[in-house]
Coordinates of N, CA and C in Angstrom, one line a residue:
Chain A
E1 N -25.5 -2.0 -9.8 CA -24.8 -1.8 -8.6 C -23.8 -2.8 -8.4
P2 N -22.5 -2.4 -8.1 CA -21.5 -3.4 -7.9 C -21.8 -4.3 -6.7
E3 N -21.3 -5.6 -6.8 CA -21.6 -6.5 -5.7 C -20.5 -7.5 -5.5
V4 N -20.4 -8.1 -4.4 CA -19.4 -9.1 -4.1 C -20.0 -10.4 -4.5
T5 N -19.2 -11.2 -5.3 CA -19.7 -12.5 -5.7 C -18.9 -13.6 -5.1
Q6 N -19.5 -14.8 -4.9 CA -18.8 -15.9 -4.3 C -19.1 -17.2 -5.1
T7 N -18.1 -18.0 -5.3 CA -18.4 -19.3 -5.9 C -17.6 -20.4 -5.2
P8 N -18.1 -21.6 -5.1 CA -19.4 -22.0 -5.5 C -20.4 -21.6 -4.4
S9 N -21.7 -21.7 -4.6 CA -22.7 -21.4 -3.6 C -22.8 -22.5 -2.6
H10 N -22.5 -23.7 -3.0 CA -22.5 -24.9 -2.1 C -21.4 -25.8 -2.5
Q11 N -20.6 -26.2 -1.5 CA -19.4 -27.1 -1.7 C -19.6 -28.3 -0.7
V12 N -19.6 -29.5 -1.2 CA -19.6 -30.7 -0.4 C -18.2 -31.4 -0.6
T13 N -17.6 -31.7 0.5 CA -16.3 -32.4 0.4 C -16.1 -33.4 1.5
Q14 N -15.2 -34.3 1.3 CA -14.9 -35.3 2.3 C -13.8 -34.8 3.3
M15 N -13.9 -35.2 4.5 CA -13.0 -34.8 5.6 C -11.6 -35.1 5.1
G16 N -10.7 -34.2 5.3 CA -9.3 -34.3 4.9 C -9.0 -33.8 3.5
Q17 N -10.0 -33.4 2.8 CA -9.8 -32.9 1.5 C -9.5 -31.4 1.5
E18 N -8.9 -30.8 0.5 CA -8.6 -29.4 0.4 C -9.8 -28.8 -0.3
V19 N -10.2 -27.6 0.1 CA -11.2 -26.8 -0.6 C -10.7 -25.4 -0.8
I20 N -11.1 -24.8 -1.9 CA -10.8 -23.4 -2.2 C -12.1 -22.7 -2.4
L21 N -12.4 -21.7 -1.6 CA -13.6 -20.9 -1.8 C -13.2 -19.6 -2.5
R22 N -13.9 -19.2 -3.4 CA -13.6 -18.0 -4.2 C -14.5 -16.8 -4.1
C23 N -13.9 -15.7 -4.1 CA -14.7 -14.4 -4.0 C -14.1 -13.4 -5.0
V24 N -15.1 -12.6 -5.5 CA -14.6 -11.5 -6.3 C -15.2 -10.3 -5.6
P25 N -14.3 -9.5 -5.0 CA -14.7 -8.3 -4.3 C -15.1 -7.2 -5.3
I26 N -15.6 -6.1 -4.7 CA -15.9 -5.0 -5.6 C -14.6 -4.3 -6.0
S27 N -14.6 -3.9 -7.3 CA -13.3 -3.7 -8.0 C -12.4 -2.7 -7.4
N28 N -13.0 -1.6 -6.8 CA -12.1 -0.5 -6.3 C -11.9 -0.6 -4.8
H29 N -12.3 -1.7 -4.2 CA -12.1 -1.9 -2.8 C -10.7 -2.4 -2.4
L30 N -10.3 -2.0 -1.2 CA -8.9 -2.3 -0.8 C -8.8 -3.2 0.4
Y31 N -9.8 -3.4 1.1 CA -9.8 -4.2 2.3 C -10.7 -5.4 2.1
F32 N -10.2 -6.6 2.5 CA -11.0 -7.8 2.2 C -11.0 -8.7 3.4
Y33 N -12.2 -9.4 3.6 CA -12.4 -10.1 4.8 C -13.1 -11.5 4.5
W34 N -12.8 -12.5 5.4 CA -13.6 -13.7 5.4 C -14.2 -13.9 6.8
Y35 N -15.4 -14.2 6.8 CA -16.2 -14.6 8.0 C -16.8 -15.9 7.8
R36 N -17.2 -16.6 8.9 CA -17.9 -17.8 8.8 C -19.1 -17.8 9.8
Q37 N -20.1 -18.6 9.4 CA -21.2 -18.7 10.3 C -21.6 -20.2 10.4
I38 N -21.3 -20.8 11.5 CA -21.7 -22.2 11.7 C -23.2 -22.2 12.0
L39 N -23.9 -23.2 11.5 CA -25.4 -23.2 11.5 C -25.9 -22.9 13.0
G40 N -26.7 -21.9 13.1 CA -27.3 -21.6 14.4 C -26.5 -20.7 15.3
Q41 N -25.3 -20.3 14.8 CA -24.4 -19.6 15.6 C -24.1 -18.2 15.0
K42 N -23.3 -17.4 15.7 CA -23.1 -16.0 15.2 C -22.1 -16.0 14.0
V43 N -22.1 -14.9 13.3 CA -21.1 -14.7 12.3 C -19.7 -14.4 13.0
E44 N -18.7 -15.1 12.6 CA -17.4 -15.0 13.2 C -16.3 -14.5 12.2
F45 N -15.5 -13.5 12.6 CA -14.4 -13.0 11.8 C -13.3 -14.1 11.7
L46 N -12.8 -14.3 10.5 CA -11.7 -15.2 10.3 C -10.4 -14.4 10.0
V47 N -10.4 -13.5 9.0 CA -9.2 -12.9 8.5 C -9.5 -11.7 7.8
S48 N -8.6 -10.7 7.9 CA -8.6 -9.5 7.1 C -7.4 -9.4 6.2
F49 N -7.5 -8.8 5.1 CA -6.4 -8.8 4.1 C -6.3 -7.4 3.5
Y50 N -5.1 -6.8 3.5 CA -4.9 -5.5 2.9 C -3.5 -5.4 2.4
N51 N -3.4 -4.7 1.2 CA -2.1 -4.5 0.6 C -1.3 -5.8 0.4
N52 N -2.1 -6.8 0.0 CA -1.5 -8.1 -0.4 C -1.0 -8.9 0.8
E53 N -1.4 -8.6 2.0 CA -1.0 -9.4 3.1 C -2.1 -9.5 4.2
I54 N -2.0 -10.5 5.0 CA -3.0 -10.6 6.1 C -2.7 -9.5 7.1
S55 N -3.7 -8.7 7.5 CA -3.6 -7.7 8.4 C -4.0 -8.1 9.8
E56 N -4.9 -9.1 9.9 CA -5.4 -9.6 11.2 C -6.0 -10.9 11.0
K57 N -5.9 -11.8 11.9 CA -6.5 -13.1 11.8 C -7.0 -13.5 13.2
S58 N -8.1 -14.3 13.2 CA -8.6 -14.8 14.5 C -8.0 -16.1 14.9
E59 N -8.3 -16.5 16.1 CA -7.8 -17.8 16.6 C -8.3 -19.0 15.7
I60 N -9.4 -18.8 15.1 CA -10.0 -19.9 14.2 C -9.1 -20.1 13.0
F61 N -8.4 -19.0 12.6 CA -7.6 -19.1 11.3 C -6.3 -19.7 11.6
D62 N -6.2 -21.0 11.7 CA -5.0 -21.7 12.1 C -4.2 -22.0 10.8
D63 N -3.2 -22.9 10.9 CA -2.3 -23.2 9.8 C -3.1 -23.9 8.7
Q64 N -4.2 -24.4 8.9 CA -5.0 -25.1 7.9 C -5.6 -24.1 6.9
F65 N -5.7 -22.9 7.3 CA -6.3 -21.8 6.5 C -5.3 -21.0 5.8
S66 N -5.6 -20.5 4.6 CA -4.7 -19.5 3.9 C -5.6 -18.7 3.0
V67 N -5.1 -17.5 2.7 CA -5.8 -16.6 1.8 C -4.8 -16.1 0.8
E68 N -5.4 -15.7 -0.4 CA -4.5 -15.0 -1.3 C -5.4 -14.3 -2.3
R69 N -4.7 -13.4 -3.0 CA -5.4 -12.6 -4.0 C -4.5 -12.8 -5.3
P70 N -4.7 -13.9 -6.0 CA -3.8 -14.3 -7.0 C -3.7 -13.4 -8.2
D71 N -4.7 -12.7 -8.5 CA -4.7 -12.0 -9.8 C -5.3 -10.6 -9.8
G72 N -5.4 -10.0 -8.6 CA -5.9 -8.7 -8.4 C -7.4 -8.5 -8.5
S73 N -8.1 -9.6 -8.7 CA -9.5 -9.6 -8.7 C -10.1 -10.6 -7.8
N74 N -9.6 -11.8 -7.9 CA -10.2 -12.9 -7.0 C -9.5 -12.8 -5.6
F75 N -10.3 -13.3 -4.6 CA -9.8 -13.4 -3.2 C -10.2 -14.7 -2.8
T76 N -9.2 -15.6 -2.4 CA -9.6 -17.0 -2.1 C -9.3 -17.3 -0.7
L77 N -10.0 -18.3 -0.2 CA -9.8 -18.9 1.1 C -9.6 -20.4 0.9
K78 N -8.5 -20.9 1.3 CA -8.1 -22.3 1.2 C -8.1 -23.0 2.5
I79 N -8.8 -24.1 2.6 CA -8.7 -25.0 3.8 C -8.0 -26.2 3.3
R80 N -6.8 -26.5 3.9 CA -5.9 -27.6 3.4 C -6.5 -28.9 3.6
S81 N -6.9 -29.2 4.8 CA -7.4 -30.5 5.2 C -8.7 -30.3 6.1
T82 N -9.8 -30.4 5.4 CA -11.0 -30.0 6.1 C -11.4 -31.0 7.2
K83 N -12.0 -30.4 8.2 CA -12.6 -31.2 9.3 C -14.1 -31.0 9.3
L84 N -14.7 -31.9 10.1 CA -16.2 -31.9 10.2 C -16.6 -30.5 10.7
E85 N -15.9 -30.0 11.6 CA -16.2 -28.7 12.3 C -16.0 -27.5 11.4
D86 N -15.5 -27.7 10.2 CA -15.3 -26.6 9.2 C -16.6 -26.4 8.5
S87 N -17.6 -27.3 8.6 CA -18.9 -27.1 8.0 C -19.5 -25.8 8.4
A88 N -19.8 -24.9 7.5 CA -20.3 -23.6 7.9 C -20.7 -22.8 6.6
M89 N -21.3 -21.7 6.8 CA -21.4 -20.7 5.7 C -20.2 -19.8 5.7
Y90 N -19.5 -19.6 4.6 CA -18.4 -18.7 4.6 C -18.7 -17.5 3.8
F91 N -18.5 -16.3 4.4 CA -18.9 -15.0 3.7 C -17.6 -14.3 3.4
C92 N -17.5 -13.7 2.3 CA -16.5 -12.8 1.9 C -17.0 -11.4 2.0
A93 N -16.2 -10.4 2.3 CA -16.7 -9.0 2.4 C -15.5 -8.1 1.9
S94 N -15.9 -7.0 1.4 CA -14.9 -6.0 1.0 C -15.4 -4.6 1.3
T95 N -14.4 -3.7 1.4 CA -14.7 -2.3 1.7 C -13.6 -1.4 1.1
G96 N -14.0 -0.1 0.8 CA -13.0 0.8 0.3 C -12.2 1.4 1.4
G97 N -12.7 1.4 2.6 CA -11.9 2.0 3.7 C -12.2 1.1 4.9
S98 N -11.2 0.9 5.8 CA -11.4 -0.1 6.9 C -12.6 0.1 7.8
Y99 N -13.1 1.3 7.9 CA -14.3 1.5 8.8 C -15.5 1.9 8.0
N100 N -15.4 1.7 6.7 CA -16.6 2.0 5.9 C -17.5 0.8 5.9
E101 N -18.6 0.9 5.2 CA -19.5 -0.3 5.1 C -18.8 -1.4 4.4
Q102 N -18.9 -2.6 5.0 CA -18.5 -3.8 4.4 C -19.6 -4.4 3.5
F103 N -19.3 -4.7 2.3 CA -20.2 -5.3 1.4 C -19.9 -6.8 1.4
F104 N -21.0 -7.6 1.7 CA -20.9 -9.0 1.8 C -21.4 -9.8 0.6
G105 N -20.7 -10.9 0.3 CA -21.2 -11.8 -0.7 C -22.3 -12.6 -0.2
P106 N -22.9 -13.4 -1.1 CA -24.0 -14.3 -0.7 C -23.6 -15.5 0.1
G107 N -22.3 -15.8 0.2 CA -21.8 -16.9 1.0 C -21.6 -18.2 0.2
T108 N -20.8 -19.0 0.7 CA -20.6 -20.4 0.2 C -20.9 -21.3 1.4
R109 N -21.8 -22.2 1.2 CA -22.1 -23.2 2.2 C -21.2 -24.4 2.0
L110 N -20.3 -24.6 3.0 CA -19.4 -25.7 3.0 C -19.9 -26.9 3.9
T111 N -20.0 -28.0 3.3 CA -20.4 -29.2 4.0 C -19.3 -30.2 4.0
V112 N -18.8 -30.6 5.1 CA -17.7 -31.6 5.2 C -18.3 -32.9 5.8
L113 N -18.1 -33.9 5.0 CA -18.7 -35.2 5.4 C -17.7 -36.2 5.9
Chain B
A1 N -11.1 -5.5 24.2 CA -11.7 -6.3 23.2 C -13.2 -5.9 23.1
Q2 N -13.7 -6.1 21.9 CA -15.1 -5.7 21.7 C -16.0 -6.9 21.7
S3 N -17.2 -6.7 22.1 CA -18.2 -7.7 22.1 C -19.6 -7.1 21.9
V4 N -20.5 -7.9 21.4 CA -21.9 -7.5 21.2 C -22.9 -8.5 21.7
T5 N -23.9 -8.0 22.4 CA -25.0 -8.9 22.9 C -26.3 -8.5 22.3
Q6 N -27.0 -9.4 21.7 CA -28.3 -9.1 21.2 C -29.3 -9.8 22.1
L7 N -30.2 -9.1 22.7 CA -31.1 -9.7 23.7 C -32.3 -10.2 22.9
G8 N -32.6 -11.5 23.0 CA -33.7 -12.1 22.3 C -33.3 -12.7 21.0
S9 N -33.2 -14.0 20.9 CA -32.8 -14.6 19.6 C -34.0 -14.6 18.6
H10 N -35.2 -14.5 19.2 CA -36.4 -14.5 18.3 C -37.3 -13.4 18.8
V11 N -37.8 -12.5 17.9 CA -38.8 -11.5 18.2 C -39.9 -11.7 17.2
S12 N -41.1 -11.7 17.8 CA -42.3 -11.8 16.9 C -43.2 -10.6 17.1
V13 N -43.6 -9.9 16.0 CA -44.5 -8.8 16.1 C -45.6 -8.9 15.1
S14 N -46.6 -8.2 15.3 CA -47.7 -8.2 14.3 C -47.4 -7.1 13.2
E15 N -47.9 -7.4 12.0 CA -47.8 -6.4 11.0 C -48.3 -5.0 11.4
G16 N -47.6 -4.0 11.2 CA -48.0 -2.7 11.7 C -47.5 -2.3 13.1
A17 N -47.0 -3.2 13.8 CA -46.6 -3.0 15.2 C -45.1 -2.4 15.2
L18 N -44.7 -1.9 16.3 CA -43.4 -1.4 16.5 C -42.4 -2.5 16.5
V19 N -41.3 -2.4 15.9 CA -40.2 -3.3 15.9 C -39.1 -2.7 16.8
L20 N -38.6 -3.5 17.8 CA -37.5 -3.1 18.7 C -36.6 -4.3 18.8
L21 N -35.4 -4.2 18.3 CA -34.4 -5.2 18.4 C -33.2 -4.6 19.2
R22 N -32.9 -5.4 20.3 CA -31.9 -4.8 21.2 C -30.5 -5.2 21.0
C23 N -29.6 -4.3 21.2 CA -28.2 -4.6 21.0 C -27.4 -3.8 22.0
N24 N -26.6 -4.5 22.8 CA -25.6 -3.8 23.7 C -24.2 -4.2 23.3
Y25 N -23.3 -3.3 23.5 CA -21.9 -3.5 23.0 C -21.0 -3.3 24.2
S26 N -19.8 -3.8 24.0 CA -18.7 -3.5 24.9 C -17.5 -3.1 24.0
S27 N -16.9 -2.0 24.3 CA -15.7 -1.6 23.6 C -14.8 -0.7 24.4
S28 N -13.5 -0.9 24.3 CA -12.6 -0.1 25.1 C -12.3 1.3 24.5
V29 N -12.8 1.4 23.2 CA -12.6 2.7 22.6 C -14.0 3.1 22.0
P30 N -14.2 4.4 21.7 CA -15.5 4.7 21.0 C -15.7 3.9 19.8
P31 N -16.8 3.1 19.7 CA -17.0 2.2 18.6 C -17.6 2.7 17.4
Y32 N -17.5 2.0 16.3 CA -18.4 2.1 15.2 C -19.4 1.0 15.3
L33 N -20.7 1.2 15.1 CA -21.7 0.2 15.3 C -22.5 0.1 14.0
F34 N -23.0 -1.1 13.7 CA -23.7 -1.5 12.5 C -24.8 -2.4 12.8
W35 N -25.9 -2.3 12.0 CA -26.9 -3.3 11.9 C -26.9 -3.8 10.5
Y36 N -26.9 -5.1 10.4 CA -27.0 -5.8 9.1 C -28.3 -6.7 9.1
V37 N -28.9 -6.9 7.9 CA -30.0 -7.8 7.8 C -29.6 -8.9 6.8
Q38 N -30.1 -10.1 7.1 CA -29.9 -11.3 6.3 C -31.2 -11.9 5.9
Y39 N -31.6 -11.8 4.7 CA -32.8 -12.5 4.2 C -32.4 -14.0 3.8
P40 N -33.3 -14.9 3.9 CA -33.0 -16.3 3.6 C -32.2 -16.5 2.3
N41 N -31.1 -17.3 2.5 CA -30.2 -17.6 1.3 C -29.6 -16.4 0.7
Q42 N -29.4 -15.4 1.4 CA -28.7 -14.2 0.9 C -27.6 -13.8 1.8
G43 N -26.7 -12.9 1.4 CA -25.7 -12.3 2.2 C -26.2 -11.3 3.2
L44 N -25.3 -10.7 3.9 CA -25.6 -9.6 4.8 C -25.7 -8.3 4.1
Q45 N -26.7 -7.5 4.4 CA -26.9 -6.2 3.8 C -27.0 -5.2 4.9
L46 N -26.2 -4.1 4.7 CA -26.2 -3.0 5.8 C -27.5 -2.3 5.8
L47 N -28.0 -2.2 7.1 CA -29.2 -1.4 7.3 C -28.8 0.1 7.7
L48 N -27.9 0.2 8.6 CA -27.4 1.5 9.0 C -26.1 1.4 9.8
K49 N -25.5 2.5 10.0 CA -24.2 2.5 10.8 C -24.1 3.8 11.6
Y50 N -23.4 3.6 12.7 CA -23.0 4.8 13.6 C -21.5 4.9 13.6
T51 N -21.0 6.1 13.2 CA -19.6 6.3 13.2 C -19.2 7.6 13.8
S52 N -19.8 7.9 15.0 CA -19.5 9.0 15.9 C -20.1 10.4 15.4
A53 N -21.0 10.3 14.5 CA -21.7 11.6 14.1 C -23.0 11.7 14.9
A54 N -24.1 11.9 14.2 CA -25.3 12.0 15.0 C -25.7 10.7 15.7
T55 N -26.2 10.8 16.9 CA -26.5 9.6 17.7 C -27.7 8.8 17.2
L56 N -28.6 9.5 16.5 CA -29.8 8.9 16.0 C -29.5 8.7 14.5
V57 N -29.5 7.4 14.1 CA -29.1 7.1 12.7 C -30.3 6.5 12.0
K58 N -30.5 7.0 10.8 CA -31.6 6.5 10.0 C -31.0 5.6 8.9
G59 N -31.7 4.5 8.6 CA -31.2 3.6 7.6 C -32.2 3.3 6.6
I60 N -32.0 2.2 5.9 CA -32.9 1.8 4.8 C -34.1 1.2 5.3
N61 N -35.2 1.1 4.5 CA -36.4 0.4 4.8 C -37.1 0.9 6.1
G62 N -36.9 2.2 6.4 CA -37.6 2.8 7.6 C -37.0 2.5 8.9
F63 N -35.9 1.8 9.0 CA -35.2 1.5 10.3 C -34.4 2.6 10.8
E64 N -34.3 2.7 12.1 CA -33.4 3.7 12.7 C -32.8 3.1 14.0
A65 N -31.7 3.7 14.5 CA -31.1 3.2 15.7 C -30.5 4.4 16.4
E66 N -30.5 4.3 17.7 CA -30.0 5.4 18.6 C -28.8 4.9 19.4
F67 N -27.7 5.6 19.2 CA -26.5 5.2 20.0 C -26.6 5.9 21.4
K68 N -26.6 5.1 22.4 CA -26.6 5.6 23.8 C -25.4 5.2 24.5
K69 N -24.5 6.1 24.7 CA -23.2 5.7 25.3 C -23.4 5.3 26.7
S70 N -24.2 6.0 27.5 CA -24.4 5.8 28.9 C -25.0 4.4 29.1
E71 N -25.7 3.9 28.2 CA -26.3 2.5 28.3 C -25.6 1.5 27.4
T72 N -24.5 1.9 26.8 CA -23.8 1.1 25.8 C -24.8 0.3 24.9
S73 N -25.7 1.0 24.4 CA -26.7 0.3 23.6 C -26.8 1.0 22.2
F74 N -27.4 0.2 21.3 CA -27.6 0.6 19.9 C -28.8 -0.2 19.4
H75 N -29.9 0.1 19.9 CA -31.2 -0.7 19.6 C -31.7 -0.2 18.3
L76 N -32.3 -1.2 17.6 CA -32.8 -0.9 16.2 C -34.4 -0.9 16.3
T77 N -34.9 0.1 15.7 CA -36.4 0.3 15.8 C -37.0 0.6 14.4
K78 N -38.3 0.3 14.3 CA -39.0 0.6 13.1 C -40.5 0.8 13.6
P79 N -41.1 1.9 13.2 CA -42.4 2.2 13.8 C -43.5 1.2 13.4
S80 N -43.4 0.7 12.2 CA -44.5 -0.1 11.7 C -43.9 -1.3 10.9
A81 N -44.1 -2.5 11.4 CA -43.5 -3.7 10.7 C -44.2 -4.0 9.5
H82 N -43.5 -4.5 8.5 CA -44.1 -5.0 7.2 C -43.7 -6.5 7.2
M83 N -44.5 -7.2 6.5 CA -44.2 -8.7 6.3 C -42.8 -8.9 5.7
S84 N -42.4 -8.0 4.8 CA -41.1 -8.1 4.2 C -39.9 -7.9 5.1
D85 N -40.2 -7.4 6.4 CA -39.1 -7.2 7.3 C -38.7 -8.5 8.0
A86 N -39.4 -9.6 7.8 CA -39.0 -10.9 8.4 C -37.7 -11.3 7.9
A87 N -36.7 -11.5 8.8 CA -35.4 -11.8 8.4 C -34.5 -12.0 9.7
E88 N -33.2 -12.2 9.5 CA -32.3 -12.3 10.6 C -31.6 -10.9 10.7
Y89 N -31.4 -10.4 11.9 CA -30.8 -9.1 12.1 C -29.6 -9.2 13.0
F90 N -28.5 -8.6 12.5 CA -27.2 -8.7 13.2 C -26.7 -7.4 13.6
C91 N -26.4 -7.2 14.9 CA -25.7 -6.0 15.3 C -24.2 -6.3 15.3
A92 N -23.4 -5.3 14.9 CA -21.9 -5.6 14.9 C -21.2 -4.3 15.4
V93 N -20.0 -4.5 15.9 CA -19.2 -3.5 16.4 C -17.8 -3.5 15.7
S94 N -17.2 -2.4 15.5 CA -15.8 -2.3 15.0 C -15.2 -1.2 15.8
A95 N -13.9 -1.4 16.1 CA -13.2 -0.4 17.0 C -12.1 0.3 16.2
P96 N -12.3 1.5 15.9 CA -11.2 2.2 15.2 C -9.9 2.3 16.0
G97 N -8.8 2.4 15.3 CA -7.6 2.5 16.0 C -6.5 1.9 15.1
S98 N -5.3 2.3 15.4 CA -4.2 1.8 14.5 C -4.0 0.3 14.5
S99 N -4.3 -0.3 15.6 CA -4.1 -1.8 15.7 C -5.3 -2.6 15.2
N100 N -6.3 -1.9 14.7 CA -7.5 -2.6 14.2 C -7.6 -2.5 12.7
T101 N -8.3 -3.4 12.2 CA -8.3 -3.6 10.7 C -9.7 -3.4 10.1
G102 N -10.7 -2.9 11.0 CA -12.0 -2.8 10.5 C -12.8 -4.1 10.6
K103 N -12.3 -5.1 11.3 CA -13.1 -6.3 11.4 C -14.3 -6.1 12.2
L104 N -15.4 -6.8 11.8 CA -16.6 -6.7 12.5 C -16.8 -7.8 13.5
I105 N -17.2 -7.5 14.7 CA -17.6 -8.4 15.7 C -19.1 -8.4 15.8
F106 N -19.7 -9.6 15.6 CA -21.2 -9.7 15.5 C -21.8 -10.2 16.7
G107 N -23.0 -9.8 16.9 CA -23.9 -10.4 18.0 C -24.5 -11.7 17.4
Q108 N -25.2 -12.4 18.3 CA -25.7 -13.7 17.9 C -26.8 -13.7 16.9
G109 N -27.4 -12.5 16.7 CA -28.5 -12.4 15.7 C -29.8 -12.5 16.3
T110 N -30.8 -11.8 15.7 CA -32.2 -11.9 16.2 C -33.1 -12.2 15.0
T111 N -33.9 -13.2 15.1 CA -34.8 -13.5 14.0 C -36.1 -12.8 14.2
L112 N -36.4 -12.0 13.3 CA -37.7 -11.2 13.4 C -38.8 -11.9 12.6
Q113 N -39.9 -12.3 13.3 CA -41.0 -12.8 12.7 C -42.1 -11.8 12.6
V114 N -42.8 -11.6 11.5 CA -43.9 -10.6 11.4 C -45.2 -11.4 11.1
K115 N -46.1 -11.3 12.0 CA -47.4 -12.0 11.8 C -48.4 -11.1 11.1
P116 N -49.2 -11.7 10.3 CA -50.2 -10.9 9.6 C -51.4 -10.5 10.5

């Protein structure tokens, strides 16, 4: 069964460093999303991506964040200068239609020290 | 704007007992509603979804949910809990429309504990 994969599973970084979180969505999907979950809190929408551009972003997704789909298979989330409050679990999701089931990856746990 | 409220951050039931996880939503347009489950150290898995067809929706693992527009609710139930149902459950809403992108707005989550 096709699945969304994410790497790494756990990333530890120093405050101020850049991190890139990687996702491989399901191959025939067209819509891609990033969500995050701070420990003990709800899952929050960050950004949606369709047709090689951002279709919607939340207030959390400021200038420190960027996304791209560099090669037609990977979907990446970059944080340019990490802050302590960026520590969270980051989930990638994809779907074939914008209101179909979103398939989630297992997440990347980001720890900023 | 859409929002979701899950009543009860922790629910504990005995094995074999009824499971009832509550979800209320707010949406300016007829919503799509979802229940996801998260097992420890795993991603989110869809249990079931409501997309304006039948109001009683059946999902995987014996779960079902009923959409009640008058109560703005989408509660999740299972007649008989199994130990393997212990997990975190999330209710989510999405609002169809030309200005929306299918993003999911999640509730706070409910941890289900199943006691032997």
